[in-house]
Amino acid sequence: MHDKSSDPHPSREELPLPDYDHMPVAGLEHRMRSLPADDLRTVRAYEQEHADRPQVKQMIDHRLDQLEHGSAPSGGDPLAHGAEQARPTRGRSSVSPQTAALPPDPLPHGTYDRSHPTQPNNPRTRHR
C-alpha cells in the first residue's frame, strides 16, 4: 500500500481536497481546518511542487503547528460546498427573452445628451 503522507510528490488524485486547484486562498483556510496533519502534509507537498504560493504554505505550516500543539481537526466536511462554490441547481432558469427587461427608451427630441459634449445646446460649451 502506498503511504501518501510520506510521498514527496503527491498527485492531484491523492489530495484530500479534490477541487484544490480551483479553490481561492480564502476558501482553503476554512477547508484545511478539518484535515488531519498527514493530509495537510500531503497538501503542502502538492502546493510546493505546483503553485508554490508562500501564503498558502504559511497557512498550512501554521495549521500543522496548531495540530502539533494540541488542536484537533474541526468536525467539518472538507468536501462540503463552500461560499466559493456554486450549489447545484435543481431546474432550469426562469430567465428568458420573454422575461428580460425592456430596452431603455431613446432620448426625446431636443433633450441634451451628456455623452456628446460638443452638441450646440451643451451648457458647458455655450458662449456666454
PDB file of N, CA, C and O in Angstrom, residues 19-51:
ATOM      1  N   ASP A  19     -10.964  19.423  -5.259  1.00  0.00           N
ATOM      2  CA  ASP A  19     -11.070  20.649  -6.050  1.00  0.00           C
ATOM      3  C   ASP A  19      -9.998  21.665  -5.663  1.00  0.00           C
ATOM      4  O   ASP A  19     -10.117  22.849  -5.937  1.00  0.00           O
ATOM      5  N   TYR A  20      -8.928  21.204  -5.057  1.00  0.00           N
ATOM      6  CA  TYR A  20      -7.883  22.069  -4.505  1.00  0.00           C
ATOM      7  C   TYR A  20      -7.355  23.081  -5.522  1.00  0.00           C
ATOM      8  O   TYR A  20      -7.189  24.256  -5.211  1.00  0.00           O
ATOM      9  N   ASP A  21      -7.082  22.659  -6.738  1.00  0.00           N
ATOM     10  CA  ASP A  21      -6.502  23.542  -7.758  1.00  0.00           C
ATOM     11  C   ASP A  21      -7.409  24.702  -8.137  1.00  0.00           C
ATOM     12  O   ASP A  21      -6.944  25.688  -8.701  1.00  0.00           O
ATOM     13  N   HIS A  22      -8.683  24.601  -7.854  1.00  0.00           N
ATOM     14  CA  HIS A  22      -9.642  25.641  -8.250  1.00  0.00           C
ATOM     15  C   HIS A  22     -10.154  26.460  -7.074  1.00  0.00           C
ATOM     16  O   HIS A  22     -11.020  27.302  -7.252  1.00  0.00           O
ATOM     17  N   MET A  23      -9.625  26.212  -5.895  1.00  0.00           N
ATOM     18  CA  MET A  23     -10.113  26.908  -4.707  1.00  0.00           C
ATOM     19  C   MET A  23      -9.349  28.210  -4.486  1.00  0.00           C
ATOM     20  O   MET A  23      -8.125  28.239  -4.607  1.00  0.00           O
ATOM     21  N   PRO A  24     -10.054  29.294  -4.158  1.00  0.00           N
ATOM     22  CA  PRO A  24      -9.352  30.528  -3.804  1.00  0.00           C
ATOM     23  C   PRO A  24      -8.672  30.369  -2.448  1.00  0.00           C
ATOM     24  O   PRO A  24      -9.064  29.542  -1.628  1.00  0.00           O
ATOM     25  N   VAL A  25      -7.651  31.169  -2.225  1.00  0.00           N
ATOM     26  CA  VAL A  25      -6.877  31.074  -0.987  1.00  0.00           C
ATOM     27  C   VAL A  25      -7.779  31.226   0.242  1.00  0.00           C
ATOM     28  O   VAL A  25      -7.630  30.509   1.226  1.00  0.00           O
ATOM     29  N   ALA A  26      -8.737  32.144   0.178  1.00  0.00           N
ATOM     30  CA  ALA A  26      -9.626  32.366   1.327  1.00  0.00           C
ATOM     31  C   ALA A  26     -10.421  31.105   1.670  1.00  0.00           C
ATOM     32  O   ALA A  26     -10.695  30.838   2.837  1.00  0.00           O
ATOM     33  N   GLY A  27     -10.805  30.335   0.686  1.00  0.00           N
ATOM     34  CA  GLY A  27     -11.563  29.108   0.939  1.00  0.00           C
ATOM     35  C   GLY A  27     -10.695  27.984   1.476  1.00  0.00           C
ATOM     36  O   GLY A  27     -11.174  27.111   2.194  1.00  0.00           O
ATOM     37  N   LEU A  28      -9.410  28.012   1.149  1.00  0.00           N
ATOM     38  CA  LEU A  28      -8.523  26.947   1.600  1.00  0.00           C
ATOM     39  C   LEU A  28      -8.367  26.922   3.119  1.00  0.00           C
ATOM     40  O   LEU A  28      -8.351  25.861   3.728  1.00  0.00           O
ATOM     41  N   GLU A  29      -8.254  28.094   3.699  1.00  0.00           N
ATOM     42  CA  GLU A  29      -8.023  28.157   5.144  1.00  0.00           C
ATOM     43  C   GLU A  29      -9.140  27.451   5.909  1.00  0.00           C
ATOM     44  O   GLU A  29      -8.885  26.684   6.850  1.00  0.00           O
ATOM     45  N   HIS A  30     -10.374  27.650   5.502  1.00  0.00           N
ATOM     46  CA  HIS A  30     -11.506  27.017   6.196  1.00  0.00           C
ATOM     47  C   HIS A  30     -11.543  25.518   5.929  1.00  0.00           C
ATOM     48  O   HIS A  30     -11.857  24.735   6.821  1.00  0.00           O
ATOM     49  N   ARG A  31     -11.246  25.126   4.706  1.00  0.00           N
ATOM     50  CA  ARG A  31     -11.276  23.703   4.375  1.00  0.00           C
ATOM     51  C   ARG A  31     -10.166  22.935   5.081  1.00  0.00           C
ATOM     52  O   ARG A  31     -10.334  21.792   5.462  1.00  0.00           O
ATOM     53  N   MET A  32      -9.010  23.577   5.240  1.00  0.00           N
ATOM     54  CA  MET A  32      -7.871  22.892   5.852  1.00  0.00           C
ATOM     55  C   MET A  32      -8.092  22.604   7.333  1.00  0.00           C
ATOM     56  O   MET A  32      -7.470  21.709   7.894  1.00  0.00           O
ATOM     57  N   ARG A  33      -8.974  23.350   7.969  1.00  0.00           N
ATOM     58  CA  ARG A  33      -9.189  23.172   9.411  1.00  0.00           C
ATOM     59  C   ARG A  33      -9.754  21.789   9.739  1.00  0.00           C
ATOM     60  O   ARG A  33      -9.617  21.320  10.858  1.00  0.00           O
ATOM     61  N   SER A  34     -10.381  21.140   8.776  1.00  0.00           N
ATOM     62  CA  SER A  34     -10.965  19.827   9.042  1.00  0.00           C
ATOM     63  C   SER A  34     -10.010  18.676   8.710  1.00  0.00           C
ATOM     64  O   SER A  34     -10.342  17.523   8.933  1.00  0.00           O
ATOM     65  N   LEU A  35      -8.815  18.996   8.208  1.00  0.00           N
ATOM     66  CA  LEU A  35      -7.876  17.942   7.792  1.00  0.00           C
ATOM     67  C   LEU A  35      -6.926  17.561   8.917  1.00  0.00           C
ATOM     68  O   LEU A  35      -6.433  18.422   9.647  1.00  0.00           O
ATOM     69  N   PRO A  36      -6.623  16.264   9.035  1.00  0.00           N
ATOM     70  CA  PRO A  36      -5.594  15.839   9.990  1.00  0.00           C
ATOM     71  C   PRO A  36      -4.202  16.195   9.459  1.00  0.00           C
ATOM     72  O   PRO A  36      -4.030  16.553   8.288  1.00  0.00           O
ATOM     73  N   ALA A  37      -3.201  16.094  10.306  1.00  0.00           N
ATOM     74  CA  ALA A  37      -1.838  16.505   9.965  1.00  0.00           C
ATOM     75  C   ALA A  37      -1.285  15.795   8.727  1.00  0.00           C
ATOM     76  O   ALA A  37      -0.638  16.419   7.887  1.00  0.00           O
ATOM     77  N   ASP A  38      -1.526  14.492   8.605  1.00  0.00           N
ATOM     78  CA  ASP A  38      -0.999  13.757   7.450  1.00  0.00           C
ATOM     79  C   ASP A  38      -1.562  14.314   6.132  1.00  0.00           C
ATOM     80  O   ASP A  38      -0.834  14.454   5.152  1.00  0.00           O
ATOM     81  N   ASP A  39      -2.853  14.623   6.125  1.00  0.00           N
ATOM     82  CA  ASP A  39      -3.459  15.192   4.917  1.00  0.00           C
ATOM     83  C   ASP A  39      -2.910  16.594   4.628  1.00  0.00           C
ATOM     84  O   ASP A  39      -2.691  16.960   3.471  1.00  0.00           O
ATOM     85  N   LEU A  40      -2.675  17.359   5.677  1.00  0.00           N
ATOM     86  CA  LEU A  40      -2.092  18.699   5.479  1.00  0.00           C
ATOM     87  C   LEU A  40      -0.681  18.599   4.901  1.00  0.00           C
ATOM     88  O   LEU A  40      -0.296  19.412   4.051  1.00  0.00           O
ATOM     89  N   ARG A  41       0.073  17.627   5.331  1.00  0.00           N
ATOM     90  CA  ARG A  41       1.425  17.445   4.776  1.00  0.00           C
ATOM     91  C   ARG A  41       1.346  17.076   3.295  1.00  0.00           C
ATOM     92  O   ARG A  41       2.177  17.521   2.499  1.00  0.00           O
ATOM     93  N   THR A  42       0.361  16.289   2.931  1.00  0.00           N
ATOM     94  CA  THR A  42       0.168  15.934   1.521  1.00  0.00           C
ATOM     95  C   THR A  42      -0.172  17.179   0.708  1.00  0.00           C
ATOM     96  O   THR A  42       0.390  17.410  -0.368  1.00  0.00           O
ATOM     97  N   VAL A  43      -1.079  18.010   1.234  1.00  0.00           N
ATOM     98  CA  VAL A  43      -1.460  19.240   0.546  1.00  0.00           C
ATOM     99  C   VAL A  43      -0.249  20.166   0.423  1.00  0.00           C
ATOM    100  O   VAL A  43      -0.019  20.776  -0.625  1.00  0.00           O
ATOM    101  N   ARG A  44       0.559  20.250   1.479  1.00  0.00           N
ATOM    102  CA  ARG A  44       1.727  21.134   1.437  1.00  0.00           C
ATOM    103  C   ARG A  44       2.742  20.667   0.397  1.00  0.00           C
ATOM    104  O   ARG A  44       3.326  21.465  -0.339  1.00  0.00           O
ATOM    105  N   ALA A  45       2.971  19.375   0.317  1.00  0.00           N
ATOM    106  CA  ALA A  45       3.900  18.845  -0.685  1.00  0.00           C
ATOM    107  C   ALA A  45       3.391  19.142  -2.094  1.00  0.00           C
ATOM    108  O   ALA A  45       4.165  19.531  -2.977  1.00  0.00           O
ATOM    109  N   TYR A  46       2.089  18.981  -2.294  1.00  0.00           N
ATOM    110  CA  TYR A  46       1.498  19.283  -3.610  1.00  0.00           C
ATOM    111  C   TYR A  46       1.631  20.774  -3.928  1.00  0.00           C
ATOM    112  O   TYR A  46       2.002  21.159  -5.037  1.00  0.00           O
ATOM    113  N   GLU A  47       1.353  21.614  -2.951  1.00  0.00           N
ATOM    114  CA  GLU A  47       1.473  23.066  -3.138  1.00  0.00           C
ATOM    115  C   GLU A  47       2.912  23.439  -3.481  1.00  0.00           C
ATOM    116  O   GLU A  47       3.161  24.240  -4.383  1.00  0.00           O
ATOM    117  N   GLN A  48       3.861  22.859  -2.783  1.00  0.00           N
ATOM    118  CA  GLN A  48       5.281  23.138  -3.020  1.00  0.00           C
ATOM    119  C   GLN A  48       5.669  22.777  -4.456  1.00  0.00           C
ATOM    120  O   GLN A  48       6.403  23.509  -5.103  1.00  0.00           O
ATOM    121  N   GLU A  49       5.146  21.673  -4.956  1.00  0.00           N
ATOM    122  CA  GLU A  49       5.502  21.204  -6.295  1.00  0.00           C
ATOM    123  C   GLU A  49       4.747  21.929  -7.412  1.00  0.00           C
ATOM    124  O   GLU A  49       5.209  21.924  -8.548  1.00  0.00           O
ATOM    125  N   HIS A  50       3.622  22.536  -7.107  1.00  0.00           N
ATOM    126  CA  HIS A  50       2.793  23.108  -8.174  1.00  0.00           C
ATOM    127  C   HIS A  50       2.735  24.629  -8.107  1.00  0.00           C
ATOM    128  O   HIS A  50       3.525  25.295  -8.753  1.00  0.00           O
ATOM    129  N   ALA A  51       1.831  25.192  -7.354  1.00  0.00           N
ATOM    130  CA  ALA A  51       1.662  26.652  -7.339  1.00  0.00           C
ATOM    131  C   ALA A  51       2.735  27.344  -6.496  1.00  0.00           C
ATOM    132  O   ALA A  51       3.136  28.455  -6.798  1.00  0.00           O
TER     133      ALA A  51
END
